[in-house]
CSV table of C-alpha atoms in Angstrom, one decimal:
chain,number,residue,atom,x,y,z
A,461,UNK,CA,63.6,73.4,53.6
A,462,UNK,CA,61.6,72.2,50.8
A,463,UNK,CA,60.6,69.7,52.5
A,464,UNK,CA,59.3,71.8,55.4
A,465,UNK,CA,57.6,74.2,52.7
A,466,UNK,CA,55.7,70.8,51.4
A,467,UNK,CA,55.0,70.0,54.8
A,468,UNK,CA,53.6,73.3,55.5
A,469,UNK,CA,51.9,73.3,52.0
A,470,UNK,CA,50.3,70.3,52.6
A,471,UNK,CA,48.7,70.9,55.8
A,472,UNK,CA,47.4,74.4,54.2
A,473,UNK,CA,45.8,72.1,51.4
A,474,UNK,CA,44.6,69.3,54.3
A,475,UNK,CA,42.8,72.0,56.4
A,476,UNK,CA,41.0,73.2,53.0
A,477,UNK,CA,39.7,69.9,51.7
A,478,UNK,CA,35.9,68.9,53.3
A,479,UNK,CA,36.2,65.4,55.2
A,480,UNK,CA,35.0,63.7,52.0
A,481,UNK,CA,38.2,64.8,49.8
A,482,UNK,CA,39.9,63.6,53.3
A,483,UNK,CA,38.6,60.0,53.4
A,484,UNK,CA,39.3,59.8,49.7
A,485,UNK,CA,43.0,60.8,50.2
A,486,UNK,CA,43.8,59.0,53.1
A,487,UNK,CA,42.1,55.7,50.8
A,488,UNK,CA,44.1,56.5,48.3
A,489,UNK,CA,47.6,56.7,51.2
A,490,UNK,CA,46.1,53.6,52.2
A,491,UNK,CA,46.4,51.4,48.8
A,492,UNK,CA,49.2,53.3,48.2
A,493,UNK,CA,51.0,51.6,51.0
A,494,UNK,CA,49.3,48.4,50.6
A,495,UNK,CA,51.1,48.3,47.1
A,496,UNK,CA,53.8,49.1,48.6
A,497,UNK,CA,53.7,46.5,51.1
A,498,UNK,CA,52.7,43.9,48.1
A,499,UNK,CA,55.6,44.9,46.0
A,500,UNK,CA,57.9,44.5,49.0
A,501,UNK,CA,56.8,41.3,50.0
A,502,UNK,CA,57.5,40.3,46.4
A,503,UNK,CA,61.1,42.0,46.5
A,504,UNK,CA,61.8,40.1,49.8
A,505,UNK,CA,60.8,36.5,48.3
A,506,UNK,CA,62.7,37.4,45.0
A,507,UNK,CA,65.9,37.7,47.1
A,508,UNK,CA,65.2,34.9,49.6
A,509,UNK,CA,64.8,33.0,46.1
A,510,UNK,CA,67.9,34.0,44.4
A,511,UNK,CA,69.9,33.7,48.3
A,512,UNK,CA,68.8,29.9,48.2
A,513,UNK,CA,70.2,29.7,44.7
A,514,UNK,CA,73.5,31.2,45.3
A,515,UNK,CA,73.8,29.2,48.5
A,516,UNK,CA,72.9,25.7,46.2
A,517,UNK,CA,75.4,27.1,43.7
A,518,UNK,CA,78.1,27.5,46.5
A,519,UNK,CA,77.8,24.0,47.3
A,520,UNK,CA,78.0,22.9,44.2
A,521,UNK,CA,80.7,24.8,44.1
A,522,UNK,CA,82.5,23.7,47.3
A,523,UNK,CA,82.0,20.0,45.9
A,524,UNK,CA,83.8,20.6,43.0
A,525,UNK,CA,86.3,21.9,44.5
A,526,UNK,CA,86.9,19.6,47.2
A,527,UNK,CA,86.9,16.7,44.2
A,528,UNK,CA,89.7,18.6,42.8
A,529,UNK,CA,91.4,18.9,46.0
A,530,UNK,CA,91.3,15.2,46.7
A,531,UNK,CA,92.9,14.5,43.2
A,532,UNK,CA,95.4,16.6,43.2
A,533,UNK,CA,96.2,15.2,46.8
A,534,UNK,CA,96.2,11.7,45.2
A,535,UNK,CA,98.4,12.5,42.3
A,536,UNK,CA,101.2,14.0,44.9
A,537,UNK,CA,100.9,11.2,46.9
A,538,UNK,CA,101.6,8.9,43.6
A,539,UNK,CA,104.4,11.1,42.9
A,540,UNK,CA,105.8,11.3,46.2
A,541,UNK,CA,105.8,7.2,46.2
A,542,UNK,CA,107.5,7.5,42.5
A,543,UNK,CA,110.2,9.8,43.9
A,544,UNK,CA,110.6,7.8,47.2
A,545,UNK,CA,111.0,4.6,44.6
A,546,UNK,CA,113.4,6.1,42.4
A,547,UNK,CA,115.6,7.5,45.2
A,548,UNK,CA,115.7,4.0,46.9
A,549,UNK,CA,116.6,2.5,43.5
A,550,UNK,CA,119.3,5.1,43.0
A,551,UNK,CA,120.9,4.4,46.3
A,552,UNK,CA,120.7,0.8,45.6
A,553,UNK,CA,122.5,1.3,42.3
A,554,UNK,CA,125.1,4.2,43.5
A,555,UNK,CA,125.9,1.3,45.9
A,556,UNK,CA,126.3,-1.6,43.8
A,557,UNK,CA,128.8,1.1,41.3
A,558,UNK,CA,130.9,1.7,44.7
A,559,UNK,CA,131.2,-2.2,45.5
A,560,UNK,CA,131.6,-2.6,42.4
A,561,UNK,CA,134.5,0.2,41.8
A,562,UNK,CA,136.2,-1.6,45.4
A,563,UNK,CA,136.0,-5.1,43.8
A,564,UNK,CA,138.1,-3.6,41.2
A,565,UNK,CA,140.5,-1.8,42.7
């Protein structure tokens, strides 16, 4: 509604003002939105700028975390070998304490 009232109000006002006022105000819409459209275009390279920076920072990211990822693959592989090592030891030991125990008995 008071939108409508301000619609209706400013048409009552438009049909009053002589074609000079007119020109003025309609200059005056006009910078108004070129403005606008300046401080938009602005708006839209500010966020392109800060997109490309996250999207650098993600990569960076990603590459850190990758490195990480490979190590810790690395170091369970080296523990897997270790525990693969020890276990053959052990059954190599636990064997030669059976023979061993049979020799004696």
């Amino acid at each position: 509604c008071v939108f409508l009232l301000d619609a209706l109000n400013c048409h009552a006002i438009w049909k009053t003002v002589p074609l000079l006022g007119k020109k003025i105000v309609l200059f005056v819409l006009f910078q108004s939105l070129k403005n606008d459209e300046s401080v938009a275009k602005k708006e839209v390279q500010r966020i392109l700028e800060l997109s490309h920076k996250q999207r650098d920072e993600m990569k960076s990211l990603q590459a850190a975390l990758q490195k990480q990822l490979d190590e810790a693959n690395e170091r369970a592989e080296k523990q897997q070998a270790t525990i693969k090592f020890l276990k053959v030891e052990m059954e190599k030991k636990t064997k030669i304490i059976k023979d061993l125990q049979q020799e004696v008995l």
